[in-house]
XYZ file of N, CA, C and O in Angstrom:
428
model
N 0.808 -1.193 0.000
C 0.000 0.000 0.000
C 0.851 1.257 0.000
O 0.335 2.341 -0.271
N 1.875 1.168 0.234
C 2.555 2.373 0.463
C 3.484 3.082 -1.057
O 4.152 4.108 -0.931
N 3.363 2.292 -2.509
C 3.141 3.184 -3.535
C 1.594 3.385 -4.310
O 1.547 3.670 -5.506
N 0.323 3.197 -3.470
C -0.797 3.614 -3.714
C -0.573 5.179 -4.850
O -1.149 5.366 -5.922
N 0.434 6.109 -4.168
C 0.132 7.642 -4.254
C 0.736 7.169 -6.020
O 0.221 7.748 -6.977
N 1.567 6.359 -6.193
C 2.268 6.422 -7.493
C 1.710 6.313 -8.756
O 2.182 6.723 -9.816
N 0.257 5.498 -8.481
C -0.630 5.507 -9.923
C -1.305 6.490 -10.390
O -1.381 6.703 -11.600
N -1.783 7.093 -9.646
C -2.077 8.595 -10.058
C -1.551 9.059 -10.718
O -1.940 9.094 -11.885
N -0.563 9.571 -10.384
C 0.806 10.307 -10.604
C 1.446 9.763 -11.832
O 1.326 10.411 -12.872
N 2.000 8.835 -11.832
C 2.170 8.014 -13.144
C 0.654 8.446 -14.580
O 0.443 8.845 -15.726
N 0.110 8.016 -13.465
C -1.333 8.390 -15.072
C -1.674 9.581 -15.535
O -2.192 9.899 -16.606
N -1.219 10.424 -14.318
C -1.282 12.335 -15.003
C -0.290 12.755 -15.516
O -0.501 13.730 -16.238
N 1.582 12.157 -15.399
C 2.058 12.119 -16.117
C 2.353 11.549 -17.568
O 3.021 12.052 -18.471
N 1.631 10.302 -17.523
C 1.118 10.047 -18.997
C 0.355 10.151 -19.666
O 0.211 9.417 -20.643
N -0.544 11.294 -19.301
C -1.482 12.234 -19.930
C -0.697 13.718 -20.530
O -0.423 14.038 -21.686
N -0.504 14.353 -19.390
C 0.352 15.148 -19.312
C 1.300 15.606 -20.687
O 1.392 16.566 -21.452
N 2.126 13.856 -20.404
C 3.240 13.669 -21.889
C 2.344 13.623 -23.110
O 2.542 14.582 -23.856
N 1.404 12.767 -23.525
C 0.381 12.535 -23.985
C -0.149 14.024 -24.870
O -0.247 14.025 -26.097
N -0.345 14.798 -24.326
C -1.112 15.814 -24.720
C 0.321 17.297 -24.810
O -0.077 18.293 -25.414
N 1.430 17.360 -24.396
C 2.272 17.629 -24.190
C 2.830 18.036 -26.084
O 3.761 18.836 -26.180
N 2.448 17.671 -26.931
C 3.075 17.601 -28.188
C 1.839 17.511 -29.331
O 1.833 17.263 -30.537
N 0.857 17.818 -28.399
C -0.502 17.533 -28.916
C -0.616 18.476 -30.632
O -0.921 19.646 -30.864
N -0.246 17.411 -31.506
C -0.444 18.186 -32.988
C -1.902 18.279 -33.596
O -2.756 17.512 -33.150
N -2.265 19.278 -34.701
C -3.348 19.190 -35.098
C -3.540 18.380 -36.467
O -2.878 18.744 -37.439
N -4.420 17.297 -36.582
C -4.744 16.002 -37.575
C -4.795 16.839 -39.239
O -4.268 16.552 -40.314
N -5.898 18.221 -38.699
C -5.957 18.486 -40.051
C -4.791 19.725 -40.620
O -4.872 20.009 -41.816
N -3.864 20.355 -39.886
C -2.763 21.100 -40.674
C -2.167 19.731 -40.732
O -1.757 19.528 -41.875
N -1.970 18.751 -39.967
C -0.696 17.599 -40.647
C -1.273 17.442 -42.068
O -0.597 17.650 -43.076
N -2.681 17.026 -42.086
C -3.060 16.362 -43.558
C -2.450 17.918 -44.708
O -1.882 17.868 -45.799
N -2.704 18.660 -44.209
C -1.894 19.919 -45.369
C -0.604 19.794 -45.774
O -0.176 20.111 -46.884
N 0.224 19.175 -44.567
C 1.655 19.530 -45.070
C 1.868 17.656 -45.464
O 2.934 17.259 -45.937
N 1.183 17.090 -45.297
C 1.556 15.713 -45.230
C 1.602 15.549 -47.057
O 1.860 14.441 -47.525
N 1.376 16.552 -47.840
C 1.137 16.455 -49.397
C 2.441 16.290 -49.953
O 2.577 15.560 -50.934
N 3.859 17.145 -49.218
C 4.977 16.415 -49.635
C 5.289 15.247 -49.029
O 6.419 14.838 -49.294
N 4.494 14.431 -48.132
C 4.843 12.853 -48.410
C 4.722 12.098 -49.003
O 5.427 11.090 -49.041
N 3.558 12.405 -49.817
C 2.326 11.512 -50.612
C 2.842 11.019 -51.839
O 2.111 10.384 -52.599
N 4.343 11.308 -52.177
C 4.923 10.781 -53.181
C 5.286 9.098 -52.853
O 5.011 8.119 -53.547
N 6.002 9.164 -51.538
C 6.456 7.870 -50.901
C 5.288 7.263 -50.024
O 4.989 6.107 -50.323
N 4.656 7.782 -49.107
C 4.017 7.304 -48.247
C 2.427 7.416 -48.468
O 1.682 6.939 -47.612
N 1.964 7.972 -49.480
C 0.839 8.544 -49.928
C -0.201 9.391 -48.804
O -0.127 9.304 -47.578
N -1.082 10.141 -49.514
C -1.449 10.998 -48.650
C -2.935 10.289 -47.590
O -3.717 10.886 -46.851
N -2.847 9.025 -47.896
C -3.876 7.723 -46.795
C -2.596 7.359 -46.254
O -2.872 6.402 -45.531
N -1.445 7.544 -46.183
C -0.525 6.783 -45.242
C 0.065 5.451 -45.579
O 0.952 4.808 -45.018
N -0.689 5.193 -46.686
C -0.459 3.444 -47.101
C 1.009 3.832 -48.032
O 1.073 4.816 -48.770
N 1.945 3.020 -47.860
C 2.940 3.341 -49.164
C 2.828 2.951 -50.094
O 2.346 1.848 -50.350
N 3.355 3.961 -51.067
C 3.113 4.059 -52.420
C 4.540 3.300 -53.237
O 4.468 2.927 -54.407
N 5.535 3.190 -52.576
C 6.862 2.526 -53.217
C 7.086 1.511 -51.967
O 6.650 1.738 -50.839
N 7.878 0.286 -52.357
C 7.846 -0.849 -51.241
C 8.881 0.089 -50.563
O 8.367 0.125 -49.445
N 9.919 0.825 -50.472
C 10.915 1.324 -49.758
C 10.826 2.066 -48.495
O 11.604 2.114 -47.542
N 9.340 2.808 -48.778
C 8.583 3.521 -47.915
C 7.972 3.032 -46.970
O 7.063 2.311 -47.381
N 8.052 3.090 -45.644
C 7.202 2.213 -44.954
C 5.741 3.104 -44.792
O 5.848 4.316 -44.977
N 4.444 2.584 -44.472
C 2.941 2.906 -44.167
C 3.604 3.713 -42.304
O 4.401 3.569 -41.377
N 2.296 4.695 -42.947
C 2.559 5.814 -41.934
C 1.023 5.504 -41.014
O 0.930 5.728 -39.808
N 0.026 5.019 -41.770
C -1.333 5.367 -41.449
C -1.680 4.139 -39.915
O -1.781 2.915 -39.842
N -1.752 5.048 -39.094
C -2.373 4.381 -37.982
C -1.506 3.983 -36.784
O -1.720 3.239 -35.827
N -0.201 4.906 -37.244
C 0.911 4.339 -36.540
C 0.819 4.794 -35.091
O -0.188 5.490 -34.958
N 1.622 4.633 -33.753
C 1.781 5.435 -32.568
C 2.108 6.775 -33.060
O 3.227 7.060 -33.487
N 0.990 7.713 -32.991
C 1.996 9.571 -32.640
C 3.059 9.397 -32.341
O 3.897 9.674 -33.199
N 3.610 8.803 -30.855
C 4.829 9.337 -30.286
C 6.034 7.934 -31.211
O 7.252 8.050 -31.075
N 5.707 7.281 -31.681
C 6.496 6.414 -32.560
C 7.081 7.579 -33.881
O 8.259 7.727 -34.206
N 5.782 8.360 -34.526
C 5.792 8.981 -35.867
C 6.985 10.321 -35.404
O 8.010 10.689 -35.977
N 6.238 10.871 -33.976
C 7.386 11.916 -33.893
C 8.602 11.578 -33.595
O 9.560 12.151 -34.112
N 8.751 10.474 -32.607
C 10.522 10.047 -32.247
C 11.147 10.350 -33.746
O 12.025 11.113 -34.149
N 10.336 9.454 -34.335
C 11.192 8.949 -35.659
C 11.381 9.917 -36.689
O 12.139 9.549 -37.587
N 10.790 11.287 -36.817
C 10.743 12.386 -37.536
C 11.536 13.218 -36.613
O 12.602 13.594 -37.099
N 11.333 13.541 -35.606
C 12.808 13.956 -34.607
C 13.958 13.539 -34.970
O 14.802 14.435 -35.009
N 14.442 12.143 -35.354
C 15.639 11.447 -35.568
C 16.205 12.061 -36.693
O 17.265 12.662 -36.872
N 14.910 11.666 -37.670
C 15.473 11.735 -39.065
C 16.040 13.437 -39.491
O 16.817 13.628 -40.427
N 15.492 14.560 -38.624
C 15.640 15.711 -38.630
C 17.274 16.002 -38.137
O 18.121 16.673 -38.727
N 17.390 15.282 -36.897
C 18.470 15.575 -36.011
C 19.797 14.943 -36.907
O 20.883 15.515 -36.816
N 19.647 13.778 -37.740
C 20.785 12.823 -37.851
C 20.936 11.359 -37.360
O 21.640 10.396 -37.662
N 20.036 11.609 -36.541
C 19.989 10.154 -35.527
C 19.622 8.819 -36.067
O 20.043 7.746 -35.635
N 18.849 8.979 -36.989
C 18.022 7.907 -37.804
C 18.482 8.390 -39.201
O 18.233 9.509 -39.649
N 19.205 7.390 -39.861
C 19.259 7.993 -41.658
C 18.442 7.342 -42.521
O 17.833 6.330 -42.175
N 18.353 7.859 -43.721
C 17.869 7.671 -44.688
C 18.434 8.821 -45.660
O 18.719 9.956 -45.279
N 18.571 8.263 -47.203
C 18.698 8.951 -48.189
C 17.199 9.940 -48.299
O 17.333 10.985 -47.663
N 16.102 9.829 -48.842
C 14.807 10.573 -48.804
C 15.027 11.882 -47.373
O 15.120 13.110 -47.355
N 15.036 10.755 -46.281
C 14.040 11.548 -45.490
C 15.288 12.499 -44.780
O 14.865 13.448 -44.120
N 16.388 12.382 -44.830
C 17.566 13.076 -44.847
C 17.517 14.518 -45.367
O 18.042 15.554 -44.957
N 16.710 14.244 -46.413
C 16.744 15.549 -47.329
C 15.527 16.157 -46.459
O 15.713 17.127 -45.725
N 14.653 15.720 -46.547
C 12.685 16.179 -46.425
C 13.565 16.832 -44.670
O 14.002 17.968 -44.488
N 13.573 15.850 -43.814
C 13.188 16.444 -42.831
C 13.788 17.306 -42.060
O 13.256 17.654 -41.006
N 14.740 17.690 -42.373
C 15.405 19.032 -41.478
C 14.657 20.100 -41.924
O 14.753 21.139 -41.270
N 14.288 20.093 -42.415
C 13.512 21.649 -42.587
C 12.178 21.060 -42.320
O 11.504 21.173 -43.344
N 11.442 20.414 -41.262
C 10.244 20.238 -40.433
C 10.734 20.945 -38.925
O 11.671 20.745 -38.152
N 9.267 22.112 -38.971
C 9.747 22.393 -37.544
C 8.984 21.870 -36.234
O 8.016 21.154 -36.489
N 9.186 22.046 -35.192
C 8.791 20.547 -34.604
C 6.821 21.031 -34.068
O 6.228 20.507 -33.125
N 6.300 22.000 -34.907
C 5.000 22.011 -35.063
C 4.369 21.174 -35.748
O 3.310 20.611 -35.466
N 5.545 20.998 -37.427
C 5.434 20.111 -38.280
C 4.944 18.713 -38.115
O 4.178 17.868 -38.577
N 5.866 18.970 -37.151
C 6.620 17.131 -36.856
C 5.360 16.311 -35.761
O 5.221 15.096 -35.625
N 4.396 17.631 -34.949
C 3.956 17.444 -34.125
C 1.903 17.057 -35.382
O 0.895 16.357 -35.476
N 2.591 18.095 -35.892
C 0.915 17.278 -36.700
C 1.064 16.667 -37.811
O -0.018 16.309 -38.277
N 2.161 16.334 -38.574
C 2.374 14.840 -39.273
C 2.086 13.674 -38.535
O 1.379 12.745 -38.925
N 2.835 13.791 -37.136
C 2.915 12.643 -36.717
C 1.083 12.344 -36.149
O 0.653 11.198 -36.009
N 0.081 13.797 -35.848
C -1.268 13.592 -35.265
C -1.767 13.098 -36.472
O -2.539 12.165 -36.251
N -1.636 13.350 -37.663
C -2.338 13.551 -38.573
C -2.294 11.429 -39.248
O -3.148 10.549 -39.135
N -1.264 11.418 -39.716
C -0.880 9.484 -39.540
C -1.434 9.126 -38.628
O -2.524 8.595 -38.840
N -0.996 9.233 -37.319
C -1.711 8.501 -36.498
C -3.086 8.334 -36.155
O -3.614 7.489 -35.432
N -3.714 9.552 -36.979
C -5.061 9.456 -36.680
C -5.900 8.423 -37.960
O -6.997 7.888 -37.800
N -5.360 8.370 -38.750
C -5.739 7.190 -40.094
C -6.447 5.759 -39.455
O -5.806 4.744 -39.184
N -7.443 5.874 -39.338
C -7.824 4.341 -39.354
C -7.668 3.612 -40.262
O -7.907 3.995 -41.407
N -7.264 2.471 -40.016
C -6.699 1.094 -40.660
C -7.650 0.163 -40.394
O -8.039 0.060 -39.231
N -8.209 -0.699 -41.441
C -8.601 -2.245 -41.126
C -7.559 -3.331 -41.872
O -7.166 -3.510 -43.025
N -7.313 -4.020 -40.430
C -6.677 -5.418 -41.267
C -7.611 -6.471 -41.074
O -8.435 -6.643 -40.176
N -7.304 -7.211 -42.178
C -8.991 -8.529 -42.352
C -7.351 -9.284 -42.637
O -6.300 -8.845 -43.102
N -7.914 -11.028 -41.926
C -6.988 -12.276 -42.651
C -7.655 -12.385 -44.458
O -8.610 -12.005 -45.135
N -6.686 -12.986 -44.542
C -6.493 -13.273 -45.985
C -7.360 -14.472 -46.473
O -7.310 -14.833 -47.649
């Protein structure tokens, strides 16, 4: 009983973080038009090289657009594209993908 006080706390900080970077779905879908060459503008990819953006974790889409901005993560493409995302950008690309509903059905 005596980390009772910690779940709280834990859950308003992962709200907190949660909402903390909170991007808007529909400016991402605006700027998301220079992706739509590779990743198309539903998120599904359009070249096998590209991976599908649509439905992914937010905080997965931004780490990984953070990286690719910083150096941290390479790629030839996204090397170029993403340093010049500023991290408003980065914050509603990544709302805007993640908000894509996906159905997967078996085959």
């Amino acid at each position: 009983m005596r980390y009772r006080w910690s779940v709280p706390i834990l859950l308003g900080l992962a709200v907190y973080a949660a909402g903390a970077h909170a991007g808007d779905p529909g400016a991402g879908r605006k700027k998301a038009i220079q992706c739509q060459t590779c990743h198309g503008l539903d998120g599904l990819s359009k070249i096998p090289e590209a991976p599908n953006l649509a439905g992914q974790p937010e905080i997965y889409l931004r780490k990984a657009l953070t990286d690719y901005k910083t150096g941290a993560r390479r790629n030839e493409m996204m090397s170029v594209v993403a340093p010049s995302l500023s991290e408003a950008d980065i914050d509603d690309l990544a709302s805007y993908f993640s908000s894509i509903r996906i159905e997967v059905t078996p085959p």
